[in-house]
Structures are given as structure tokens and as C-alpha cells.
mmCIF file with all atom_site columns, C-alpha atoms in Angstrom:
data_model
loop_
_atom_site.group_PDB
_atom_site.id
_atom_site.type_symbol
_atom_site.label_atom_id
_atom_site.label_alt_id
_atom_site.label_comp_id
_atom_site.label_asym_id
_atom_site.label_entity_id
_atom_site.label_seq_id
_atom_site.pdbx_PDB_ins_code
_atom_site.Cartn_x
_atom_site.Cartn_y
_atom_site.Cartn_z
_atom_site.occupancy
_atom_site.B_iso_or_equiv
_atom_site.pdbx_formal_charge
_atom_site.auth_seq_id
_atom_site.auth_comp_id
_atom_site.auth_asym_id
_atom_site.auth_atom_id
_atom_site.pdbx_PDB_model_num
ATOM 1   C CA . MET W 1 1   ? -26.831 24.597  -34.155 1.00 37.00 ? 1   MET W CA 1
ATOM 2   C CA . ARG W 1 2   ? -24.268 27.480  -34.470 1.00 36.00 ? 2   ARG W CA 1
ATOM 3   C CA . ARG W 1 3   ? -25.064 28.493  -30.720 1.00 39.00 ? 3   ARG W CA 1
ATOM 4   C CA . SER W 1 4   ? -24.314 24.836  -29.896 1.00 39.00 ? 4   SER W CA 1
ATOM 5   C CA . LEU W 1 5   ? -20.904 25.106  -31.745 1.00 36.00 ? 5   LEU W CA 1
ATOM 6   C CA . ALA W 1 6   ? -20.005 28.052  -30.125 1.00 39.00 ? 6   ALA W CA 1
ATOM 7   C CA . VAL W 1 7   ? -20.803 26.882  -26.488 1.00 37.00 ? 7   VAL W CA 1
ATOM 8   C CA . VAL W 1 8   ? -18.645 23.709  -27.329 1.00 36.00 ? 8   VAL W CA 1
ATOM 9   C CA . SER W 1 9   ? -15.727 26.041  -28.472 1.00 38.00 ? 9   SER W CA 1
ATOM 10  C CA . VAL W 1 10  ? -15.815 27.808  -25.462 1.00 35.00 ? 10  VAL W CA 1
ATOM 11  C CA . LEU W 1 11  ? -16.072 24.860  -23.266 1.00 36.00 ? 11  LEU W CA 1
ATOM 12  C CA . PHE W 1 12  ? -12.828 23.551  -24.910 1.00 34.00 ? 12  PHE W CA 1
ATOM 13  C CA . ALA W 1 13  ? -10.992 26.792  -24.553 1.00 36.00 ? 13  ALA W CA 1
ATOM 14  C CA . LEU W 1 14  ? -11.763 26.829  -20.979 1.00 34.00 ? 14  LEU W CA 1
ATOM 15  C CA . ALA W 1 15  ? -10.712 23.311  -20.521 1.00 36.00 ? 15  ALA W CA 1
ATOM 16  C CA . GLY W 1 16  ? -7.445  24.190  -22.112 1.00 35.00 ? 16  GLY W CA 1
ATOM 17  C CA . SER W 1 17  ? -6.675  27.233  -20.029 1.00 33.00 ? 17  SER W CA 1
ATOM 18  C CA . VAL W 1 18  ? -7.433  25.138  -16.950 1.00 36.00 ? 18  VAL W CA 1
ATOM 19  C CA . ALA W 1 19  ? -4.909  22.384  -17.869 1.00 42.00 ? 19  ALA W CA 1
ATOM 20  C CA . ALA W 1 20  ? -2.388  24.977  -18.680 1.00 37.00 ? 20  ALA W CA 1
ATOM 21  C CA . ALA W 1 21  ? -2.874  27.099  -15.694 1.00 52.00 ? 21  ALA W CA 1
ATOM 22  C CA . PRO W 1 22  ? 0.511   28.060  -14.256 1.00 60.00 ? 22  PRO W CA 1
ATOM 23  C CA . GLY W 1 23  ? 1.449   27.396  -10.852 1.00 76.00 ? 23  GLY W CA 1
ATOM 24  C CA . ASP W 1 24  ? -0.478  24.015  -10.526 1.00 82.00 ? 24  ASP W CA 1
ATOM 25  C CA . PRO W 1 25  ? 2.154   21.593  -9.022  1.00 90.00 ? 25  PRO W CA 1
ATOM 26  C CA . PRO W 1 26  ? 2.967   18.505  -10.993 1.00 96.00 ? 26  PRO W CA 1
ATOM 27  C CA . PRO W 1 27  ? 1.233   15.230  -9.697  1.00 98.00 ? 27  PRO W CA 1
ATOM 28  C CA . LEU W 1 28  ? 2.887   13.828  -6.816  1.00 98.00 ? 28  LEU W CA 1
ATOM 29  C CA . PRO W 1 29  ? 4.506   10.944  -8.330  1.00 98.00 ? 29  PRO W CA 1
ATOM 30  C CA . GLU W 1 30  ? 6.215   13.233  -10.868 1.00 98.00 ? 30  GLU W CA 1
ATOM 31  C CA . ARG W 1 31  ? 7.931   14.939  -7.858  1.00 98.00 ? 31  ARG W CA 1
ATOM 32  C CA . MET W 1 32  ? 9.136   11.639  -6.419  1.00 98.00 ? 32  MET W CA 1
ATOM 33  C CA . ALA W 1 33  ? 12.848  10.712  -6.559  1.00 98.00 ? 33  ALA W CA 1
ATOM 34  C CA . ARG W 1 34  ? 11.685  7.223   -7.744  1.00 98.00 ? 34  ARG W CA 1
ATOM 35  C CA . THR W 1 35  ? 8.331   5.427   -8.510  1.00 98.00 ? 35  THR W CA 1
ATOM 36  C CA . GLY W 1 36  ? 9.623   1.745   -8.845  1.00 98.00 ? 36  GLY W CA 1
ATOM 37  C CA . GLY W 1 37  ? 9.748   1.783   -12.590 1.00 98.00 ? 37  GLY W CA 1
ATOM 38  C CA . GLY W 1 38  ? 6.100   0.683   -13.253 1.00 98.00 ? 38  GLY W CA 1
ATOM 39  C CA . SER W 1 39  ? 3.121   2.780   -14.675 1.00 98.00 ? 39  SER W CA 1
ATOM 40  C CA . GLN W 1 40  ? 0.947   2.182   -11.370 1.00 98.00 ? 40  GLN W CA 1
ATOM 41  C CA . LEU W 1 41  ? 1.638   3.530   -7.980  1.00 99.00 ? 41  LEU W CA 1
ATOM 42  C CA . ILE W 1 42  ? 0.221   3.781   -4.490  1.00 99.00 ? 42  ILE W CA 1
ATOM 43  C CA . THR W 1 43  ? 1.062   6.725   -2.251  1.00 99.00 ? 43  THR W CA 1
ATOM 44  C CA . ALA W 1 44  ? 0.322   6.658   1.466   1.00 99.00 ? 44  ALA W CA 1
ATOM 45  C CA . VAL W 1 45  ? 1.157   10.081  2.739   1.00 99.00 ? 45  VAL W CA 1
ATOM 46  C CA . ALA W 1 46  ? 0.683   11.405  6.415   1.00 99.00 ? 46  ALA W CA 1
ATOM 47  C CA . PRO W 1 47  ? 1.059   15.168  7.354   1.00 98.00 ? 47  PRO W CA 1
ATOM 48  C CA . GLY W 1 48  ? 4.064   14.391  9.910   1.00 98.00 ? 48  GLY W CA 1
ATOM 49  C CA . THR W 1 49  ? 5.689   11.532  11.630  1.00 98.00 ? 49  THR W CA 1
ATOM 50  C CA . GLY W 1 50  ? 3.607   11.602  14.598  1.00 98.00 ? 50  GLY W CA 1
ATOM 51  C CA . SER W 1 51  ? 0.311   11.355  12.609  1.00 98.00 ? 51  SER W CA 1
ATOM 52  C CA . THR W 1 52  ? -1.925  8.348   12.660  1.00 98.00 ? 52  THR W CA 1
ATOM 53  C CA . THR W 1 53  ? -4.097  9.247   9.551   1.00 98.00 ? 53  THR W CA 1
ATOM 54  C CA . GLY W 1 54  ? -3.412  10.573  6.181   1.00 99.00 ? 54  GLY W CA 1
ATOM 55  C CA . THR W 1 55  ? -4.305  9.602   2.606   1.00 99.00 ? 55  THR W CA 1
ATOM 56  C CA . VAL W 1 56  ? -3.777  6.680   0.106   1.00 99.00 ? 56  VAL W CA 1
ATOM 57  C CA . THR W 1 57  ? -3.930  7.479   -3.481  1.00 99.00 ? 57  THR W CA 1
ATOM 58  C CA . TRP W 1 58  ? -3.581  5.066   -6.327  1.00 98.00 ? 58  TRP W CA 1
ATOM 59  C CA . TRP W 1 59  ? -2.069  6.401   -9.572  1.00 98.00 ? 59  TRP W CA 1
ATOM 60  C CA . GLU W 1 60  ? -1.385  5.309   -13.222 1.00 98.00 ? 60  GLU W CA 1
ATOM 61  C CA . ARG W 1 61  ? 0.337   6.587   -16.076 1.00 98.00 ? 61  ARG W CA 1
ATOM 62  C CA . ARG W 1 62  ? -1.970  7.826   -18.843 1.00 97.00 ? 62  ARG W CA 1
ATOM 63  C CA . ARG W 1 63  ? -0.533  9.329   -22.082 1.00 95.00 ? 63  ARG W CA 1
ATOM 64  C CA . GLY W 1 64  ? 2.971   9.912   -20.342 1.00 95.00 ? 64  GLY W CA 1
ATOM 65  C CA . ARG W 1 65  ? 1.477   11.674  -17.273 1.00 97.00 ? 65  ARG W CA 1
ATOM 66  C CA . TRP W 1 66  ? 0.802   10.321  -13.938 1.00 98.00 ? 66  TRP W CA 1
ATOM 67  C CA . VAL W 1 67  ? -3.159  10.478  -13.309 1.00 98.00 ? 67  VAL W CA 1
ATOM 68  C CA . ALA W 1 68  ? -4.947  9.773   -9.871  1.00 98.00 ? 68  ALA W CA 1
ATOM 69  C CA . ALA W 1 69  ? -7.063  6.934   -10.355 1.00 98.00 ? 69  ALA W CA 1
ATOM 70  C CA . GLY W 1 70  ? -8.663  6.999   -6.758  1.00 98.00 ? 70  GLY W CA 1
ATOM 71  C CA . SER W 1 71  ? -7.890  7.900   -3.266  1.00 98.00 ? 71  SER W CA 1
ATOM 72  C CA . ALA W 1 72  ? -9.296  7.193   0.189   1.00 99.00 ? 72  ALA W CA 1
ATOM 73  C CA . PRO W 1 73  ? -8.597  8.272   3.962   1.00 99.00 ? 73  PRO W CA 1
ATOM 74  C CA . ALA W 1 74  ? -5.786  6.023   5.471   1.00 98.00 ? 74  ALA W CA 1
ATOM 75  C CA . ARG W 1 75  ? -4.574  4.876   8.901   1.00 99.00 ? 75  ARG W CA 1
ATOM 76  C CA . PHE W 1 76  ? -0.916  4.529   10.012  1.00 99.00 ? 76  PHE W CA 1
ATOM 77  C CA . GLY W 1 77  ? 0.773   3.178   12.899  1.00 98.00 ? 77  GLY W CA 1
ATOM 78  C CA . ALA W 1 78  ? -0.331  4.160   16.557  1.00 98.00 ? 78  ALA W CA 1
ATOM 79  C CA . ASN W 1 79  ? 2.924   5.779   17.024  1.00 98.00 ? 79  ASN W CA 1
ATOM 80  C CA . GLY W 1 80  ? 3.053   7.478   13.619  1.00 98.00 ? 80  GLY W CA 1
ATOM 81  C CA . LEU W 1 81  ? 5.657   6.819   10.880  1.00 99.00 ? 81  LEU W CA 1
ATOM 82  C CA . THR W 1 82  ? 9.301   6.451   11.066  1.00 98.00 ? 82  THR W CA 1
ATOM 83  C CA . GLU W 1 83  ? 12.288  5.949   8.310   1.00 98.00 ? 83  GLU W CA 1
ATOM 84  C CA . GLY W 1 84  ? 12.031  2.446   7.240   1.00 98.00 ? 84  GLY W CA 1
ATOM 85  C CA . ALA W 1 85  ? 15.719  1.774   6.983   1.00 98.00 ? 85  ALA W CA 1
ATOM 86  C CA . SER W 1 86  ? 16.057  2.351   10.738  1.00 98.00 ? 86  SER W CA 1
ATOM 87  C CA . ARG W 1 87  ? 12.721  1.088   11.903  1.00 98.00 ? 87  ARG W CA 1
ATOM 88  C CA . VAL W 1 88  ? 12.614  -1.343  15.133  1.00 98.00 ? 88  VAL W CA 1
ATOM 89  C CA . GLN W 1 89  ? 10.146  -4.287  15.266  1.00 98.00 ? 89  GLN W CA 1
ATOM 90  C CA . GLY W 1 90  ? 7.387   -3.841  17.914  1.00 98.00 ? 90  GLY W CA 1
ATOM 91  C CA . THR W 1 91  ? 7.297   0.032   17.791  1.00 98.00 ? 91  THR W CA 1
ATOM 92  C CA . ASP W 1 92  ? 3.851   0.307   16.311  1.00 98.00 ? 92  ASP W CA 1
ATOM 93  C CA . THR W 1 93  ? 5.244   2.651   13.734  1.00 99.00 ? 93  THR W CA 1
ATOM 94  C CA . THR W 1 94  ? 4.782   2.305   9.811   1.00 99.00 ? 94  THR W CA 1
ATOM 95  C CA . PRO W 1 95  ? 7.911   2.390   8.001   1.00 99.00 ? 95  PRO W CA 1
ATOM 96  C CA . THR W 1 96  ? 8.449   4.963   5.418   1.00 99.00 ? 96  THR W CA 1
ATOM 97  C CA . GLY W 1 97  ? 9.928   4.112   2.104   1.00 98.00 ? 97  GLY W CA 1
ATOM 98  C CA . LEU W 1 98  ? 9.175   2.852   -1.673  1.00 98.00 ? 98  LEU W CA 1
ATOM 99  C CA . PHE W 1 99  ? 8.208   -0.900  -1.625  1.00 98.00 ? 99  PHE W CA 1
ATOM 100 C CA . GLY W 1 100 ? 7.165   -3.644  -4.002  1.00 98.00 ? 100 GLY W CA 1
ATOM 101 C CA . LEU W 1 101 ? 3.841   -5.644  -3.544  1.00 98.00 ? 101 LEU W CA 1
ATOM 102 C CA . PRO W 1 102 ? 4.523   -9.137  -3.467  1.00 98.00 ? 102 PRO W CA 1
ATOM 103 C CA . TYR W 1 103 ? 1.136   -10.764 -3.548  1.00 98.00 ? 103 TYR W CA 1
ATOM 104 C CA . ALA W 1 104 ? -2.401  -10.302 -1.919  1.00 98.00 ? 104 ALA W CA 1
ATOM 105 C CA . PHE W 1 105 ? -4.267  -12.380 0.439   1.00 99.00 ? 105 PHE W CA 1
ATOM 106 C CA . GLY W 1 106 ? -7.538  -12.380 2.594   1.00 98.00 ? 106 GLY W CA 1
ATOM 107 C CA . THR W 1 107 ? -9.921  -14.228 4.733   1.00 98.00 ? 107 THR W CA 1
ATOM 108 C CA . ARG W 1 108 ? -12.528 -13.390 2.129   1.00 98.00 ? 108 ARG W CA 1
ATOM 109 C CA . ALA W 1 109 ? -12.436 -14.307 -1.500  1.00 98.00 ? 109 ALA W CA 1
ATOM 110 C CA . ALA W 1 110 ? -10.586 -12.036 -3.839  1.00 98.00 ? 110 ALA W CA 1
ATOM 111 C CA . PRO W 1 111 ? -12.777 -9.177  -5.399  1.00 97.00 ? 111 PRO W CA 1
ATOM 112 C CA . ASP W 1 112 ? -13.740 -9.315  -8.795  1.00 97.00 ? 112 ASP W CA 1
ATOM 113 C CA . GLY W 1 113 ? -11.237 -8.091  -11.307 1.00 97.00 ? 113 GLY W CA 1
ATOM 114 C CA . THR W 1 114 ? -8.122  -9.009  -9.075  1.00 98.00 ? 114 THR W CA 1
ATOM 115 C CA . ARG W 1 115 ? -4.996  -9.958  -11.111 1.00 98.00 ? 115 ARG W CA 1
ATOM 116 C CA . PHE W 1 116 ? -2.373  -10.024 -8.217  1.00 98.00 ? 116 PHE W CA 1
ATOM 117 C CA . PRO W 1 117 ? -1.760  -13.690 -6.907  1.00 98.00 ? 117 PRO W CA 1
ATOM 118 C CA . TYR W 1 118 ? -4.292  -14.084 -4.006  1.00 98.00 ? 118 TYR W CA 1
ATOM 119 C CA . ARG W 1 119 ? -3.778  -16.462 -1.052  1.00 98.00 ? 119 ARG W CA 1
ATOM 120 C CA . PRO W 1 120 ? -6.649  -17.403 1.094   1.00 98.00 ? 120 PRO W CA 1
ATOM 121 C CA . VAL W 1 121 ? -6.243  -17.404 4.574   1.00 98.00 ? 121 VAL W CA 1
ATOM 122 C CA . HIS W 1 122 ? -6.940  -20.728 6.476   1.00 97.00 ? 122 HIS W CA 1
ATOM 123 C CA . ASP W 1 123 ? -6.927  -21.419 10.114  1.00 98.00 ? 123 ASP W CA 1
ATOM 124 C CA . GLY W 1 124 ? -3.182  -22.721 9.825   1.00 98.00 ? 124 GLY W CA 1
ATOM 125 C CA . SER W 1 125 ? -2.123  -19.363 8.196   1.00 98.00 ? 125 SER W CA 1
ATOM 126 C CA . TRP W 1 126 ? 0.378   -17.202 10.179  1.00 98.00 ? 126 TRP W CA 1
ATOM 127 C CA . TRP W 1 127 ? 2.996   -14.288 9.394   1.00 98.00 ? 127 TRP W CA 1
ATOM 128 C CA . CYS W 1 128 ? 6.083   -15.420 10.986  1.00 98.00 ? 128 CYS W CA 1
ATOM 129 C CA . GLN W 1 129 ? 7.609   -12.507 13.116  1.00 98.00 ? 129 GLN W CA 1
ATOM 130 C CA . ASP W 1 130 ? 9.843   -14.353 15.105  1.00 98.00 ? 130 ASP W CA 1
ATOM 131 C CA . ASN W 1 131 ? 13.426  -13.095 14.781  1.00 98.00 ? 131 ASN W CA 1
ATOM 132 C CA . ALA W 1 132 ? 14.974  -16.590 15.476  1.00 98.00 ? 132 ALA W CA 1
ATOM 133 C CA . SER W 1 133 ? 13.135  -18.245 12.971  1.00 98.00 ? 133 SER W CA 1
ATOM 134 C CA . ARG W 1 134 ? 14.117  -19.300 9.302   1.00 98.00 ? 134 ARG W CA 1
ATOM 135 C CA . ALA W 1 135 ? 10.688  -17.957 8.164   1.00 98.00 ? 135 ALA W CA 1
ATOM 136 C CA . TYR W 1 136 ? 10.995  -14.608 9.496   1.00 98.00 ? 136 TYR W CA 1
ATOM 137 C CA . ASN W 1 137 ? 8.737   -12.227 7.604   1.00 98.00 ? 137 ASN W CA 1
ATOM 138 C CA . ARG W 1 138 ? 7.199   -14.766 5.723   1.00 98.00 ? 138 ARG W CA 1
ATOM 139 C CA . TRP W 1 139 ? 3.789   -16.304 5.429   1.00 98.00 ? 139 TRP W CA 1
ATOM 140 C CA . VAL W 1 140 ? 3.838   -19.806 6.694   1.00 98.00 ? 140 VAL W CA 1
ATOM 141 C CA . ASP W 1 141 ? 1.053   -22.307 6.704   1.00 97.00 ? 141 ASP W CA 1
ATOM 142 C CA . PRO W 1 142 ? 1.320   -24.550 8.801   1.00 97.00 ? 142 PRO W CA 1
ATOM 143 C CA . ARG W 1 143 ? 3.472   -22.589 11.250  1.00 98.00 ? 143 ARG W CA 1
ATOM 144 C CA . PRO W 1 144 ? 6.907   -24.420 11.717  1.00 98.00 ? 144 PRO W CA 1
ATOM 145 C CA . ALA W 1 145 ? 8.268   -25.339 15.089  1.00 97.00 ? 145 ALA W CA 1
ATOM 146 C CA . ASP W 1 146 ? 10.710  -22.671 14.998  1.00 98.00 ? 146 ASP W CA 1
ATOM 147 C CA . CYS W 1 147 ? 8.352   -19.962 14.630  1.00 98.00 ? 147 CYS W CA 1
ATOM 148 C CA . ARG W 1 148 ? 6.730   -19.304 17.960  1.00 98.00 ? 148 ARG W CA 1
ATOM 149 C CA . ALA W 1 149 ? 3.029   -18.574 18.117  1.00 98.00 ? 149 ALA W CA 1
ATOM 150 C CA . GLU W 1 150 ? 3.587   -15.714 20.657  1.00 98.00 ? 150 GLU W CA 1
ATOM 151 C CA . GLU W 1 151 ? 6.098   -14.030 18.423  1.00 98.00 ? 151 GLU W CA 1
ATOM 152 C CA . SER W 1 152 ? 4.050   -14.383 15.276  1.00 98.00 ? 152 SER W CA 1
ATOM 153 C CA . GLU W 1 153 ? 0.468   -13.242 13.873  1.00 98.00 ? 153 GLU W CA 1
ATOM 154 C CA . HIS W 1 154 ? -2.438  -15.676 13.349  1.00 98.00 ? 154 HIS W CA 1
ATOM 155 C CA . LEU W 1 155 ? -4.015  -14.204 10.199  1.00 98.00 ? 155 LEU W CA 1
ATOM 156 C CA . ALA W 1 156 ? -7.334  -15.843 10.479  1.00 98.00 ? 156 ALA W CA 1
ATOM 157 C CA . SER W 1 157 ? -7.666  -14.048 14.018  1.00 98.00 ? 157 SER W CA 1
ATOM 158 C CA . TYR W 1 158 ? -8.289  -10.684 12.164  1.00 98.00 ? 158 TYR W CA 1
ATOM 159 C CA . PRO W 1 159 ? -11.096 -11.406 9.823   1.00 98.00 ? 159 PRO W CA 1
ATOM 160 C CA . THR W 1 160 ? -11.919 -7.679  9.477   1.00 98.00 ? 160 THR W CA 1
ATOM 161 C CA . GLN W 1 161 ? -8.411  -6.197  8.825   1.00 98.00 ? 161 GLN W CA 1
ATOM 162 C CA . TYR W 1 162 ? -7.320  -9.086  6.744   1.00 98.00 ? 162 TYR W CA 1
ATOM 163 C CA . ALA W 1 163 ? -10.603 -9.489  4.695   1.00 98.00 ? 163 ALA W CA 1
ATOM 164 C CA . ARG W 1 164 ? -8.339  -8.369  1.916   1.00 98.00 ? 164 ARG W CA 1
ATOM 165 C CA . ALA W 1 165 ? -4.854  -7.120  2.098   1.00 99.00 ? 165 ALA W CA 1
ATOM 166 C CA . LEU W 1 166 ? -1.647  -6.533  -0.049  1.00 99.00 ? 166 LEU W CA 1
ATOM 167 C CA . VAL W 1 167 ? 1.781   -7.549  1.350   1.00 99.00 ? 167 VAL W CA 1
ATOM 168 C CA . VAL W 1 168 ? 4.130   -4.547  1.536   1.00 99.00 ? 168 VAL W CA 1
ATOM 169 C CA . GLY W 1 169 ? 7.546   -5.621  0.683   1.00 98.00 ? 169 GLY W CA 1
ATOM 170 C CA . PHE W 1 170 ? 9.139   -3.860  3.448   1.00 99.00 ? 170 PHE W CA 1
ATOM 171 C CA . ASN W 1 171 ? 12.054  -5.844  4.866   1.00 98.00 ? 171 ASN W CA 1
ATOM 172 C CA . TYR W 1 172 ? 11.150  -8.476  2.673   1.00 98.00 ? 172 TYR W CA 1
ATOM 173 C CA . ARG W 1 173 ? 13.546  -9.618  0.128   1.00 97.00 ? 173 ARG W CA 1
ATOM 174 C CA . HIS W 1 174 ? 16.457  -9.726  2.495   1.00 97.00 ? 174 HIS W CA 1
ATOM 175 C CA . PRO W 1 175 ? 14.826  -9.651  5.885   1.00 98.00 ? 175 PRO W CA 1
ATOM 176 C CA . VAL W 1 176 ? 16.957  -7.719  8.676   1.00 98.00 ? 176 VAL W CA 1
ATOM 177 C CA . ARG W 1 177 ? 16.185  -9.347  12.057  1.00 98.00 ? 177 ARG W CA 1
ATOM 178 C CA . GLY W 1 178 ? 14.529  -6.764  14.361  1.00 98.00 ? 178 GLY W CA 1
ATOM 179 C CA . ARG W 1 179 ? 13.542  -4.400  11.683  1.00 98.00 ? 179 ARG W CA 1
ATOM 180 C CA . GLY W 1 180 ? 9.949   -5.516  11.374  1.00 98.00 ? 180 GLY W CA 1
ATOM 181 C CA . ALA W 1 181 ? 7.756   -8.088  9.878   1.00 98.00 ? 181 ALA W CA 1
ATOM 182 C CA . GLY W 1 182 ? 4.225   -8.265  8.606   1.00 98.00 ? 182 GLY W CA 1
ATOM 183 C CA . ILE W 1 183 ? 3.636   -4.861  7.112   1.00 99.00 ? 183 ILE W CA 1
ATOM 184 C CA . PHE W 1 184 ? 0.599   -4.921  4.950   1.00 99.00 ? 184 PHE W CA 1
ATOM 185 C CA . LEU W 1 185 ? -2.061  -2.538  3.116   1.00 99.00 ? 185 LEU W CA 1
ATOM 186 C CA . HIS W 1 186 ? -5.399  -3.919  4.522   1.00 99.00 ? 186 HIS W CA 1
ATOM 187 C CA . VAL W 1 187 ? -8.723  -3.033  5.696   1.00 99.00 ? 187 VAL W CA 1
ATOM 188 C CA . ASN W 1 188 ? -9.415  -0.765  8.516   1.00 98.00 ? 188 ASN W CA 1
ATOM 189 C CA . GLY W 1 189 ? -9.888  -2.014  12.090  1.00 98.00 ? 189 GLY W CA 1
ATOM 190 C CA . LYS W 1 190 ? -11.081 -0.146  15.012  1.00 97.00 ? 190 LYS W CA 1
ATOM 191 C CA . GLY W 1 191 ? -8.315  2.544   15.048  1.00 98.00 ? 191 GLY W CA 1
ATOM 192 C CA . ALA W 1 192 ? -4.584  3.129   14.220  1.00 98.00 ? 192 ALA W CA 1
ATOM 193 C CA . THR W 1 193 ? -2.610  0.103   13.127  1.00 98.00 ? 193 THR W CA 1
ATOM 194 C CA . ALA W 1 194 ? 0.488   -1.560  14.633  1.00 98.00 ? 194 ALA W CA 1
ATOM 195 C CA . GLY W 1 195 ? 2.590   -0.400  11.574  1.00 98.00 ? 195 GLY W CA 1
ATOM 196 C CA . CYS W 1 196 ? 0.640   -1.130  8.553   1.00 99.00 ? 196 CYS W CA 1
ATOM 197 C CA . VAL W 1 197 ? -1.373  1.231   6.320   1.00 99.00 ? 197 VAL W CA 1
ATOM 198 C CA . SER W 1 198 ? -5.213  0.586   6.308   1.00 99.00 ? 198 SER W CA 1
ATOM 199 C CA . VAL W 1 199 ? -7.983  1.960   4.343   1.00 99.00 ? 199 VAL W CA 1
ATOM 200 C CA . PRO W 1 200 ? -11.815 1.430   4.219   1.00 99.00 ? 200 PRO W CA 1
ATOM 201 C CA . ALA W 1 201 ? -13.042 -2.038  2.962   1.00 98.00 ? 201 ALA W CA 1
ATOM 202 C CA . ALA W 1 202 ? -14.537 -0.570  -0.304  1.00 98.00 ? 202 ALA W CA 1
ATOM 203 C CA . ALA W 1 203 ? -11.201 1.240   -0.997  1.00 98.00 ? 203 ALA W CA 1
ATOM 204 C CA . MET W 1 204 ? -9.261  -1.957  -0.495  1.00 98.00 ? 204 MET W CA 1
ATOM 205 C CA . ASP W 1 205 ? -11.574 -3.681  -3.023  1.00 98.00 ? 205 ASP W CA 1
ATOM 206 C CA . ARG W 1 206 ? -11.085 -0.974  -5.593  1.00 98.00 ? 206 ARG W CA 1
ATOM 207 C CA . ILE W 1 207 ? -7.211  -0.988  -5.152  1.00 98.00 ? 207 ILE W CA 1
ATOM 208 C CA . LEU W 1 208 ? -7.362  -4.896  -5.772  1.00 98.00 ? 208 LEU W CA 1
ATOM 209 C CA . ALA W 1 209 ? -9.477  -4.493  -8.549  1.00 98.00 ? 209 ALA W CA 1
ATOM 210 C CA . TRP W 1 210 ? -7.256  -1.816  -10.312 1.00 98.00 ? 210 TRP W CA 1
ATOM 211 C CA . ALA W 1 211 ? -4.020  -3.106  -9.411  1.00 98.00 ? 211 ALA W CA 1
ATOM 212 C CA . ASP W 1 212 ? -2.136  -5.213  -12.274 1.00 98.00 ? 212 ASP W CA 1
ATOM 213 C CA . PRO W 1 213 ? 1.281   -6.786  -11.496 1.00 98.00 ? 213 PRO W CA 1
ATOM 214 C CA . ALA W 1 214 ? 1.962   -6.426  -15.261 1.00 98.00 ? 214 ALA W CA 1
ATOM 215 C CA . ARG W 1 215 ? 2.320   -2.801  -14.763 1.00 98.00 ? 215 ARG W CA 1
ATOM 216 C CA . GLY W 1 216 ? 4.769   -2.897  -11.817 1.00 98.00 ? 216 GLY W CA 1
ATOM 217 C CA . PRO W 1 217 ? 2.822   -1.258  -8.980  1.00 98.00 ? 217 PRO W CA 1
ATOM 218 C CA . HIS W 1 218 ? 4.576   -0.145  -5.900  1.00 98.00 ? 218 HIS W CA 1
ATOM 219 C CA . ILE W 1 219 ? 3.610   1.706   -2.692  1.00 99.00 ? 219 ILE W CA 1
ATOM 220 C CA . ALA W 1 220 ? 5.447   4.753   -1.471  1.00 99.00 ? 220 ALA W CA 1
ATOM 221 C CA . VAL W 1 221 ? 4.880   5.673   2.248   1.00 99.00 ? 221 VAL W CA 1
ATOM 222 C CA . GLY W 1 222 ? 5.783   8.789   3.682   1.00 99.00 ? 222 GLY W CA 1
ATOM 223 C CA . THR W 1 223 ? 5.078   12.371  5.034   1.00 99.00 ? 223 THR W CA 1
ATOM 224 C CA . VAL W 1 224 ? 4.285   15.560  3.350   1.00 98.00 ? 224 VAL W CA 1
ATOM 225 C CA . SER W 1 225 ? 7.798   17.013  4.124   1.00 98.00 ? 225 SER W CA 1
ATOM 226 C CA . GLY W 1 226 ? 10.835  16.516  6.131   1.00 98.00 ? 226 GLY W CA 1
ATOM 227 C CA . THR W 1 227 ? 13.303  13.638  6.318   1.00 98.00 ? 227 THR W CA 1
ATOM 228 C CA . THR W 1 228 ? 10.390  10.938  5.518   1.00 98.00 ? 228 THR W CA 1
ATOM 229 C CA . ALA W 1 229 ? 8.861   13.031  2.838   1.00 98.00 ? 229 ALA W CA 1
ATOM 230 C CA . VAL W 1 230 ? 7.226   10.724  0.315   1.00 98.00 ? 230 VAL W CA 1
ATOM 231 C CA . THR W 1 231 ? 8.900   12.732  -2.427  1.00 98.00 ? 231 THR W CA 1
ATOM 232 C CA . ARG W 1 232 ? 12.375  11.413  -1.049  1.00 97.00 ? 232 ARG W CA 1
ATOM 233 C CA . TYR W 1 233 ? 11.669  7.805   -2.036  1.00 95.00 ? 233 TYR W CA 1
#
């Protein structure tokens, strides 16, 4: 019994020394300029603006500190990442910045535990990317006459990528024409995206089961360093 207590004491001492080790950097959210004000955060970080891969991590505040709840490999736009405030539509770049997450959607049913509002994709579901349309950068079902099919995305045509997804609030609240539309966090396709962030299907399910709108989650997209560093946002 005495030996067991001694071992436990040593383990606690070691744990305390590891937690207090000098030189350990603070968790990424604590190094960011803003986190959106909630107690959940998703970070999508690439090595540089020319990268098409990186890491998505989802964080939550526990006892006053940010703790990683999970992570997964991520894919970005085929032409890398670019500053969201000056992005140009159709460039296959992922916009950087800190964004809200308005709602979730999918061609498949929401995974168990999903608390986000979840819209099922039907054959008539489109994301309007037509700059001339009143519905620019909005889900439309059915597609209105002023939203041309060739300038929009038929969501049901992407059953793999949009099996489950979260809308990223880039250029969403007050859309600027020509900046870009239809940016999501979704399931991986065959390769890089057209500007979205994607993760493996299992990771997308875990994120949806974890994310709680009541905790104000946001997504921060950026690079490790430079003018598009995720810590800037």
C-alpha cells in the first residue's frame, strides 16, 4: 500500500512538472488576436499561402484555458490561400480570416449528436454564386430565375464532398460581389478544393457532433506565419 501511494505521488509530481514546463508555447487560440468570443473554435492552418494541405483543429475552453478537442489533416484551395478581405471569386483560393458558422447541411442525415441547424440537400438545392442575383452567396431551393445555373453550384451533384458540411461565414453577412461565394468546411473529395476547407469524413462527423451553437463556435483560417498568419485574426 505504501509503495502504491509513493508511486502515485511521483506520478502527480511528474505531471505537475510537465504542465509547468517553461518554454511550452500557449495553445494556438491564446496567441490569436480574436477567437470570436465563444468557448469553441476551429482553426484551419496551412504552412504557407501556396499550400494545399494543413491541419484542422477544434478547440474548447475548459477551466479558463483552450484545449484541443481533436484534429485532422485538411485540404485547401487548389491555388492555396489568400487574404479573405481582398479575395477574388473563381481563383480557387481559400480565404483567410475569422468567420462565423451559420448552419450545417448535407446530402446525408446529420450525425448523432448534431446541434447545429442542419439543412438536408435535395435535388433542387443550389448555392447561388451568380454576382447578378439577389440571392448571391445564399442557399436557394428552388433556384430563382435570376440565379443562373452555370454561375451556381448544384449541391446534390457533390454527394461525397457535401455528405456533411458547415457553412463558413465568409462574405456572408454583407456579401461583396466578386469576392466569392460558397465557402464551406466539408468532406474531402479527390484532391484540393475550389476554395473550401475539407477534412476526412470521420473528422467531419466528429466536428458536427462536437460543435455547439450555444458556445459560439467560429472558424479561423490562415497560415503559420506572414501576413495571413492565423494568429492575426
